[in-house]
mmCIF file of C-alpha atoms in Angstrom:
data_model
loop_
_atom_site.group_PDB
_atom_site.id
_atom_site.type_symbol
_atom_site.label_atom_id
_atom_site.label_comp_id
_atom_site.label_asym_id
_atom_site.label_seq_id
_atom_site.Cartn_x
_atom_site.Cartn_y
_atom_site.Cartn_z
ATOM 1 C CA MET C 235 271.343 39.232 70.207
ATOM 2 C CA LYS C 236 273.802 37.174 72.980
ATOM 3 C CA ILE C 237 275.723 34.033 71.885
ATOM 4 C CA LYS C 238 277.519 31.536 74.202
ATOM 5 C CA LEU C 239 280.896 31.082 72.624
ATOM 6 C CA GLU C 240 280.380 27.586 74.853
ATOM 7 C CA LYS C 241 278.627 26.624 71.159
ATOM 8 C CA PHE C 242 281.498 26.239 69.321
ATOM 9 C CA GLY C 243 283.473 24.647 71.783
ATOM 10 C CA THR C 244 285.049 25.235 75.946
ATOM 11 C CA THR C 245 288.620 24.102 74.249
ATOM 12 C CA LEU C 246 289.457 27.167 71.801
ATOM 13 C CA ILE C 247 292.070 26.846 70.606
ATOM 14 C CA SER C 248 293.793 26.660 67.448
ATOM 15 C CA ARG C 249 293.279 28.800 64.983
ATOM 16 C CA GLU C 250 291.553 26.895 62.013
ATOM 17 C CA LEU C 251 288.039 26.414 64.217
ATOM 18 C CA GLY C 252 287.865 30.370 65.248
ATOM 19 C CA SER C 253 288.043 30.602 61.454
ATOM 20 C CA GLU C 254 285.530 28.383 60.775
ATOM 21 C CA ALA C 255 283.772 28.416 63.805
ATOM 22 C CA PHE C 256 282.775 32.672 62.258
ATOM 23 C CA LYS C 257 282.142 31.130 59.074
ATOM 24 C CA ALA C 258 279.535 29.563 60.845
ATOM 25 C CA PHE C 259 278.619 31.663 63.145
ATOM 26 C CA GLN C 260 277.720 34.020 59.463
ATOM 27 C CA SER C 261 273.862 32.987 58.996
ATOM 28 C CA THR C 262 273.372 33.435 62.607
ATOM 29 C CA LEU C 263 274.552 36.559 61.899
ATOM 30 C CA LEU C 264 271.970 37.897 59.225
ATOM 31 C CA GLU C 265 269.401 38.634 62.725
ATOM 32 C CA LEU C 266 271.661 41.271 64.291
ATOM 33 C CA ALA C 267 269.011 43.618 62.981
ATOM 34 C CA PRO C 268 271.504 47.012 62.410
ATOM 35 C CA ASN C 269 271.042 48.688 65.274
ATOM 36 C CA GLU C 270 270.847 45.390 67.644
ATOM 37 C CA GLU C 271 274.141 44.475 70.062
ATOM 38 C CA LEU C 272 275.824 41.454 70.034
ATOM 39 C CA GLU C 273 276.051 40.439 72.988
ATOM 40 C CA ILE C 274 279.583 37.870 74.140
ATOM 41 C CA ASP C 275 278.476 35.234 76.727
ATOM 42 C CA PHE C 276 281.945 33.499 78.166
ATOM 43 C CA SER C 277 280.027 31.297 80.076
ATOM 44 C CA GLY C 278 281.189 27.095 80.356
ATOM 45 C CA VAL C 279 283.861 28.206 78.088
ATOM 46 C CA LEU C 280 287.758 26.082 79.942
ATOM 47 C CA THR C 281 290.132 27.646 77.721
ATOM 48 C CA LEU C 282 290.658 30.037 75.195
ATOM 49 C CA SER C 283 293.361 31.671 73.250
ATOM 50 C CA PRO C 284 294.227 34.635 71.619
ATOM 51 C CA SER C 285 294.527 32.458 68.153
ATOM 52 C CA TRP C 286 290.905 31.415 68.218
ATOM 53 C CA THR C 287 289.869 34.619 69.872
ATOM 54 C CA ASP C 288 291.969 36.523 66.387
ATOM 55 C CA GLU C 289 289.540 34.362 64.320
ATOM 56 C CA PHE C 290 286.421 34.925 65.498
ATOM 57 C CA LEU C 291 286.003 38.372 67.499
ATOM 58 C CA SER C 292 288.935 40.039 65.616
ATOM 59 C CA PRO C 293 286.707 40.457 62.572
ATOM 60 C CA LEU C 294 283.158 41.039 64.902
ATOM 61 C CA LEU C 295 284.859 43.989 65.891
ATOM 62 C CA GLU C 296 285.970 45.371 62.631
ATOM 63 C CA ARG C 297 282.756 44.860 61.686
ATOM 64 C CA LEU C 298 280.162 45.421 64.258
ATOM 65 C CA GLY C 299 282.175 48.473 66.555
ATOM 66 C CA GLU C 300 280.542 49.920 69.470
ATOM 67 C CA ARG C 301 278.211 46.943 68.305
ATOM 68 C CA LEU C 302 280.137 44.082 69.578
ATOM 69 C CA VAL C 303 280.102 43.874 73.831
ATOM 70 C CA LEU C 304 281.511 40.856 75.890
ATOM 71 C CA LEU C 305 279.617 40.150 78.921
ATOM 72 C CA PRO C 306 282.332 39.856 81.945
ATOM 73 C CA SER C 307 284.190 35.980 82.350
ATOM 74 C CA ASP C 308 286.021 35.169 85.390
ATOM 75 C CA ASN C 309 287.921 32.300 83.258
ATOM 76 C CA LEU C 310 291.878 33.843 83.556
ATOM 77 C CA SER C 311 292.673 32.727 79.903
ATOM 78 C CA VAL C 312 290.027 35.291 78.464
ATOM 79 C CA GLN C 313 290.475 37.573 80.569
ATOM 80 C CA ALA C 314 293.988 37.213 79.233
ATOM 81 C CA THR C 315 293.333 37.103 75.967
ATOM 82 C CA LEU C 316 290.777 39.155 75.458
ATOM 83 C CA LYS C 317 293.738 42.261 77.611
ATOM 84 C CA ILE C 318 296.268 40.501 74.488
ATOM 85 C CA LEU C 319 293.413 40.640 71.597
ATOM 86 C CA GLN C 320 293.166 44.611 72.716
ATOM 87 C CA GLU C 321 296.688 46.055 71.800
ATOM 88 C CA ALA C 322 297.399 43.013 69.241
ATOM 89 C CA ASN C 323 294.544 45.043 67.434
ATOM 90 C CA LYS C 324 294.927 49.407 69.606
ATOM 91 C CA ARG C 325 291.287 48.710 70.113
ATOM 92 C CA PRO C 326 289.442 47.994 73.269
ATOM 93 C CA PHE C 327 286.650 45.874 73.446
ATOM 94 C CA LYS C 328 283.018 47.376 75.016
ATOM 95 C CA PHE C 329 282.412 45.551 77.963
ATOM 96 C CA LYS C 330 279.142 45.198 79.629
ATOM 97 C CA MET V 692 309.562 -10.267 95.767
ATOM 98 C CA GLU V 693 309.213 -11.250 92.045
ATOM 99 C CA GLU V 694 307.769 -7.166 90.197
ATOM 100 C CA LYS V 695 305.321 -8.440 88.034
ATOM 101 C CA LEU V 696 306.645 -8.874 84.755
ATOM 102 C CA ILE V 697 304.503 -8.357 80.907
ATOM 103 C CA LYS V 698 304.040 -9.312 77.401
ATOM 104 C CA ILE V 699 306.266 -7.349 74.443
ATOM 105 C CA SER V 700 302.449 -7.404 73.356
ATOM 106 C CA GLU V 701 301.899 -5.486 77.259
ATOM 107 C CA ALA V 702 303.663 -3.322 76.516
ATOM 108 C CA ALA V 703 303.954 -1.881 72.191
ATOM 109 C CA GLU V 704 300.002 -1.618 73.890
ATOM 110 C CA ILE V 705 300.669 1.383 77.057
ATOM 111 C CA LEU V 706 303.669 2.398 74.353
ATOM 112 C CA GLY V 707 301.703 2.946 71.841
ATOM 113 C CA VAL V 708 304.519 1.524 69.198
ATOM 114 C CA SER V 709 304.266 -1.501 67.468
ATOM 115 C CA ILE V 710 305.879 -5.062 69.259
ATOM 116 C CA ASP V 711 308.502 -5.216 65.757
ATOM 117 C CA THR V 712 309.770 -1.584 67.533
ATOM 118 C CA LEU V 713 310.107 -2.974 70.780
ATOM 119 C CA ARG V 714 312.812 -5.907 69.629
ATOM 120 C CA ARG V 715 314.036 -3.368 67.722
ATOM 121 C CA TRP V 716 314.411 -0.967 70.514
ATOM 122 C CA ASP V 717 315.431 -4.353 73.102
ATOM 123 C CA GLU V 718 318.449 -4.954 70.245
ATOM 124 C CA SER V 719 319.252 -1.268 69.970
ATOM 125 C CA GLY V 720 319.315 -1.160 74.208
ATOM 126 C CA LYS V 721 317.161 1.177 74.289
ATOM 127 C CA LEU V 722 314.348 -0.541 76.262
ATOM 128 C CA THR V 723 316.353 -3.442 76.639
ATOM 129 C CA ALA V 724 314.047 -6.582 77.277
ATOM 130 C CA ILE V 725 313.791 -9.638 79.958
ATOM 131 C CA LYS V 726 313.797 -12.473 78.547
ATOM 132 C CA LYS V 727 313.317 -15.513 81.473
ATOM 133 C CA GLY V 728 315.023 -18.907 81.657
ATOM 134 C CA GLY V 729 317.056 -18.134 78.697
ATOM 135 C CA GLY V 730 314.165 -17.850 76.414
ATOM 136 C CA THR V 731 313.343 -16.450 73.005
ATOM 137 C CA HIS V 732 309.875 -14.325 74.242
ATOM 138 C CA ARG V 733 311.260 -10.606 76.003
ATOM 139 C CA TYR V 734 309.143 -9.740 78.928
ATOM 140 C CA TYR V 735 309.422 -6.629 80.418
ATOM 141 C CA ARG V 736 309.101 -5.154 84.221
ATOM 142 C CA GLU V 737 306.374 -2.587 85.008
ATOM 143 C CA LYS V 738 307.789 0.171 86.303
ATOM 144 C CA ASP V 739 310.401 -0.085 83.452
ATOM 145 C CA ILE V 740 307.990 0.381 81.012
ATOM 146 C CA GLU V 741 307.042 3.715 83.431
ATOM 147 C CA ILE V 742 310.082 4.295 83.845
ATOM 148 C CA PHE V 743 310.337 4.459 80.141
ATOM 149 C CA ALA V 744 307.700 6.879 79.203
ATOM 150 C CA SER V 745 308.533 9.047 81.584
ATOM 151 C CA ASN V 746 311.461 10.826 79.684
ATOM 152 C CA LEU V 747 309.254 13.584 77.939
ATOM 153 C CA LEU V 748 311.657 15.774 77.500
ATOM 154 C CA LYS V 749 314.760 13.247 75.676
ATOM 155 C CA PHE V 750 311.589 11.570 73.277
ATOM 156 C CA ALA V 751 311.207 15.433 71.884
ATOM 157 C CA SER V 752 314.527 16.195 71.712
ATOM 158 C CA ASP V 753 316.270 12.735 70.502
ATOM 159 C CA TRP V 754 313.262 12.578 68.003
ATOM 160 C CA ILE V 755 313.934 16.849 67.128
ATOM 161 C CA SER V 756 317.435 16.494 66.588
ATOM 162 C CA GLN V 757 317.526 12.747 65.455
ATOM 163 C CA GLY V 758 314.194 11.810 64.206
ATOM 164 C CA ALA V 759 314.866 8.537 66.834
ATOM 165 C CA GLU V 760 311.129 6.940 67.272
ATOM 166 C CA PHE V 761 309.178 8.058 70.819
ATOM 167 C CA PRO V 762 306.017 5.731 72.019
ATOM 168 C CA GLY V 763 303.128 7.047 69.593
ATOM 169 C CA THR V 764 300.727 8.133 72.730
ATOM 170 C CA PHE V 765 303.066 10.877 72.645
ATOM 171 C CA TYR V 766 302.838 11.431 68.409
ATOM 172 C CA CYS V 767 300.070 13.547 67.162
ATOM 173 C CA PRO V 768 300.186 13.161 63.989
ATOM 174 C CA THR V 769 296.942 16.516 63.068
ATOM 175 C CA SER V 770 295.712 19.201 65.150
ATOM 176 C CA ALA V 771 292.635 17.630 65.205
ATOM 177 C CA VAL V 772 294.335 14.768 67.582
ATOM 178 C CA PHE V 773 296.834 17.269 68.923
ATOM 179 C CA GLN V 774 292.773 19.123 70.438
ATOM 180 C CA ALA V 775 291.019 15.521 70.879
ATOM 181 C CA ARG V 776 294.229 15.543 73.642
ATOM 182 C CA LEU V 777 294.911 19.398 74.811
ATOM 183 C CA VAL V 778 290.994 18.312 75.789
ATOM 184 C CA LYS V 779 292.381 15.371 77.975
ATOM 185 C CA MET V 780 294.715 17.011 80.156
ATOM 186 C CA GLU V 781 292.298 20.187 80.413
ATOM 187 C CA HIS V 782 290.191 17.662 82.870
ATOM 188 C CA LEU V 783 293.107 16.015 84.471
ATOM 189 C CA LEU V 784 294.142 19.903 84.866
ATOM 190 C CA MET V 785 291.056 20.988 86.777
ATOM 191 C CA GLU V 786 290.694 18.146 88.514
ATOM 192 C CA LYS V 787 294.080 18.789 90.484
ATOM 193 C CA THR V 788 294.891 20.378 94.041
ATOM 194 C CA GLY V 789 295.622 24.453 93.218
ATOM 195 C CA PHE V 790 294.730 24.138 89.790
ATOM 196 C CA GLU V 791 291.261 25.288 89.200
ATOM 197 C CA LYS V 792 291.645 28.984 88.437
ATOM 198 C CA LEU V 793 295.392 28.383 87.212
ATOM 199 C CA TYR V 794 294.560 25.509 84.241
ATOM 200 C CA SER V 795 293.650 27.587 81.850
ATOM 201 C CA LEU V 796 296.461 29.574 81.519
ATOM 202 C CA ILE V 797 298.038 26.466 81.319
ATOM 203 C CA VAL V 798 296.151 25.297 78.711
ATOM 204 C CA LEU V 799 296.721 28.171 76.605
ATOM 205 C CA VAL V 800 299.938 28.078 76.999
ATOM 206 C CA ALA V 801 300.835 24.647 76.309
ATOM 207 C CA GLY V 802 297.825 25.318 73.591
ATOM 208 C CA GLU V 803 299.080 28.272 71.915
ATOM 209 C CA ILE V 804 302.228 26.141 71.095
ATOM 210 C CA GLY V 805 301.025 22.870 69.818
ATOM 211 C CA ASP V 806 298.668 24.667 67.562
ATOM 212 C CA ASN V 807 301.865 26.968 66.304
ATOM 213 C CA SER V 808 303.723 23.955 65.016
ATOM 214 C CA PHE V 809 301.051 23.695 63.086
ATOM 215 C CA ALA V 810 299.704 26.336 61.357
ATOM 216 C CA HIS V 811 302.506 27.310 60.283
ATOM 217 C CA ASN V 812 303.636 23.965 59.319
ATOM 218 C CA LEU V 813 300.912 23.655 57.289
ATOM 219 C CA GLY V 814 301.638 21.900 54.014
ATOM 220 C CA LYS V 815 305.005 22.814 54.756
ATOM 221 C CA TRP V 816 306.630 20.238 57.226
ATOM 222 C CA PRO V 817 310.603 18.935 55.378
ATOM 223 C CA ASP V 818 309.398 15.338 56.517
ATOM 224 C CA THR V 819 307.612 14.089 59.533
ATOM 225 C CA PRO V 820 304.456 15.611 59.733
ATOM 226 C CA GLY V 821 303.187 16.750 62.966
ATOM 227 C CA ILE V 822 303.707 17.175 66.495
ATOM 228 C CA PHE V 823 305.033 15.188 70.085
ATOM 229 C CA PHE V 824 302.818 16.034 73.184
ATOM 230 C CA GLY V 825 303.766 14.337 76.260
ATOM 231 C CA TYR V 826 302.370 15.787 79.938
ATOM 232 C CA ASP V 827 302.504 13.971 83.552
ATOM 233 C CA ILE V 828 300.017 15.980 85.261
ATOM 234 C CA GLN V 829 300.816 14.795 88.546
ATOM 235 C CA LYS V 830 304.747 16.241 88.343
ATOM 236 C CA GLY V 831 304.024 18.908 85.979
ATOM 237 C CA ILE V 832 305.254 18.456 83.624
ATOM 238 C CA ILE V 833 304.360 19.109 79.294
ATOM 239 C CA VAL V 834 305.947 18.942 76.745
ATOM 240 C CA LEU V 835 306.142 20.021 72.931
ATOM 241 C CA ALA V 836 308.174 19.392 69.717
ATOM 242 C CA ASP V 837 308.174 19.506 66.486
ATOM 243 C CA ARG V 838 310.457 19.211 63.358
ATOM 244 C CA GLY V 839 308.897 22.226 61.612
ATOM 245 C CA LEU V 840 310.609 24.527 60.046
ATOM 246 C CA GLY V 841 311.443 26.828 63.111
ATOM 247 C CA ILE V 842 310.459 30.002 64.163
ATOM 248 C CA LEU V 843 313.194 31.913 62.296
ATOM 249 C CA GLU V 844 312.174 30.062 59.016
ATOM 250 C CA THR V 845 308.658 30.752 59.309
ATOM 251 C CA LEU V 846 309.795 34.424 60.161
ATOM 252 C CA ARG V 847 312.184 34.821 57.565
ATOM 253 C CA ARG V 848 309.125 34.845 54.927
ATOM 254 C CA VAL V 849 307.481 38.148 56.576
ATOM 255 C CA ARG V 850 310.662 39.611 58.005
ATOM 256 C CA SER V 851 313.669 38.615 55.284
ATOM 257 C CA ASP V 852 315.700 40.770 57.686
ATOM 258 C CA LEU V 853 316.064 38.710 60.733
ATOM 259 C CA SER V 854 320.172 37.020 60.397
ATOM 260 C CA THR V 855 319.364 34.814 63.491
ATOM 261 C CA HIS V 856 318.063 32.170 65.601
ATOM 262 C CA VAL V 857 317.867 34.358 68.479
ATOM 263 C CA LYS V 858 316.612 36.946 66.867
ATOM 264 C CA ALA V 859 313.980 35.378 64.746
ATOM 265 C CA VAL V 860 313.152 34.395 68.463
ATOM 266 C CA GLU V 861 312.815 37.002 69.912
ATOM 267 C CA VAL V 862 310.786 38.528 67.852
ATOM 268 C CA ALA V 863 308.188 36.448 68.097
ATOM 269 C CA PHE V 864 307.520 36.465 72.185
ATOM 270 C CA THR V 865 308.338 39.887 71.849
ATOM 271 C CA GLU V 866 306.637 41.364 68.652
ATOM 272 C CA PHE V 867 302.379 42.025 67.073
ATOM 273 C CA LEU V 868 303.792 41.772 63.031
ATOM 274 C CA SER V 869 301.422 43.553 61.274
ATOM 275 C CA GLY V 870 299.044 41.810 58.596
ATOM 276 C CA ARG V 871 298.676 38.314 58.688
ATOM 277 C CA ALA V 872 299.493 38.373 54.538
ATOM 278 C CA PRO V 873 300.449 36.496 53.076
ATOM 279 C CA GLU V 874 300.690 33.725 56.973
ATOM 280 C CA LYS V 875 298.243 33.415 59.800
ATOM 281 C CA ARG V 876 300.047 34.694 62.850
ATOM 282 C CA GLY V 877 298.540 35.356 65.754
ATOM 283 C CA ASN V 878 299.904 37.369 69.368
ATOM 284 C CA GLY V 879 300.125 33.427 70.903
ATOM 285 C CA LEU V 880 303.049 33.725 71.680
ATOM 286 C CA LYS V 881 303.342 37.526 72.771
ATOM 287 C CA LEU V 882 300.797 36.339 75.157
ATOM 288 C CA VAL V 883 302.608 32.672 76.563
ATOM 289 C CA ARG V 884 304.878 35.388 77.583
ATOM 290 C CA GLU V 885 303.353 37.544 79.536
ATOM 291 C CA VAL V 886 301.360 34.583 81.481
ATOM 292 C CA ILE V 887 304.745 32.551 82.223
ATOM 293 C CA LEU V 888 306.032 36.375 83.712
ATOM 294 C CA ALA V 889 303.669 36.838 85.703
ATOM 295 C CA ASN V 890 302.356 33.322 86.627
ATOM 296 C CA PRO V 891 303.935 29.995 88.243
ATOM 297 C CA ILE V 892 304.665 28.455 84.889
ATOM 298 C CA ASP V 893 307.933 27.872 84.484
ATOM 299 C CA LEU V 894 308.794 27.340 80.033
ATOM 300 C CA PHE V 895 311.915 26.646 78.035
ATOM 301 C CA PHE V 896 311.552 27.134 74.816
ATOM 302 C CA THR V 897 314.289 26.448 72.102
ATOM 303 C CA SER V 898 313.782 26.746 68.538
ATOM 304 C CA GLY V 899 318.120 26.545 66.465
ATOM 305 C CA ASP V 900 320.459 26.944 68.303
ATOM 306 C CA ALA V 901 317.818 30.108 70.796
ATOM 307 C CA GLU V 902 317.174 29.557 73.746
ATOM 308 C CA VAL V 903 314.257 30.962 76.256
ATOM 309 C CA ASN V 904 314.497 30.232 79.911
ATOM 310 C CA LEU V 905 311.750 31.938 82.143
ATOM 311 C CA LYS V 906 312.538 29.822 85.340
ATOM 312 C CA GLY V 907 311.416 30.702 89.417
ATOM 313 C CA ASP V 908 310.278 33.402 91.192
ATOM 314 C CA ASP V 909 311.507 36.110 89.317
ATOM 315 C CA LYS V 910 311.606 35.291 85.498
ATOM 316 C CA SER V 911 313.221 38.043 83.123
ATOM 317 C CA PHE V 912 312.677 37.207 79.591
ATOM 318 C CA ARG V 913 315.951 37.161 77.228
ATOM 319 C CA VAL V 914 316.693 35.208 74.770
ATOM 320 C CA THR V 915 320.363 33.761 74.516
ATOM 321 C CA ARG V 916 322.296 30.764 72.689
ATOM 322 C CA GLY V 917 322.312 27.829 73.564
ATOM 323 C CA PRO V 918 325.132 24.986 73.088
ATOM 324 C CA ASN V 919 322.823 22.688 70.262
ATOM 325 C CA VAL V 920 321.154 24.095 66.554
ATOM 326 C CA PHE V 921 317.547 22.375 67.019
ATOM 327 C CA ARG V 922 315.913 22.532 64.326
ATOM 328 C CA GLY V 923 311.469 22.853 64.570
ATOM 329 C CA CYS V 924 310.763 24.061 68.047
ATOM 330 C CA MET V 925 310.352 22.136 71.621
ATOM 331 C CA ALA V 926 309.205 23.863 74.592
ATOM 332 C CA LYS V 927 309.186 21.833 78.369
ATOM 333 C CA ILE V 928 306.949 24.073 80.355
ATOM 334 C CA ASN V 929 306.785 23.093 84.194
ATOM 335 C CA PHE V 930 303.780 24.529 86.763
#
């Protein structure tokens, strides 16, 4: 399954909205088959912050582990945010 | 050539304040009006309004240190208002030559600092909730400020050993605080520091009497003790 983060907005900054996005995503997550990967597509996102991402991707990483796959992005805020979250979580994301 | 004068109602609309506030500012000398031919009606030069509104840092510091009023156009009472104004700024930055890629890091820095103010003070604002958020894309300046608890008081709740503003700000910018209980704390300021150090963006940040000044080509992170004690937090970003 592939999800486009821009569906949740293009300026993804606040913890509050990251947490809301995660809750809203739960019903879609139920459709993910047990061995299926979840691909995260950052295209269309203008700014991504560690606060928003920590509320959305960190719990997904905890739940899905290796099945969470991030697609590459040339957006500077996406790159910087993913780097700091890997340090904070002491766990790397899997990239495609 | 005579400069165009605008009415007090127009000036009030531009600045986002009430007419009464402008009358008060005129009486106190904060923003002096012009009275034509000895009349009682107040007028303003357009240029004076522009210059007055451009002193972002003064508005922010006077607000957090003395509770002084400032143009309402810079006030974000809720995080939803902040988010909307941040998106507007993002679009203006994207159109600025040379900022086609860098814009997202500037928005990230401003967004994290502003969001921190809301996240850490929600339900705990000592008096005025919300933040000051002003920017001038042309001049390359963003100013954010809040009259919240400040970094020391916020971090003390999970790190009771912290005793000075300097140490608290240092921790906020350098350490990953473990666990998010009882409050949610991000990695935001850690990333703000890394982004500022690696990019042509300058930051001045203050909370209590602690100051961080990351400026120029040869930046190094250091928290120092400044001459003033500010409540809440204030940040100036230059690019």
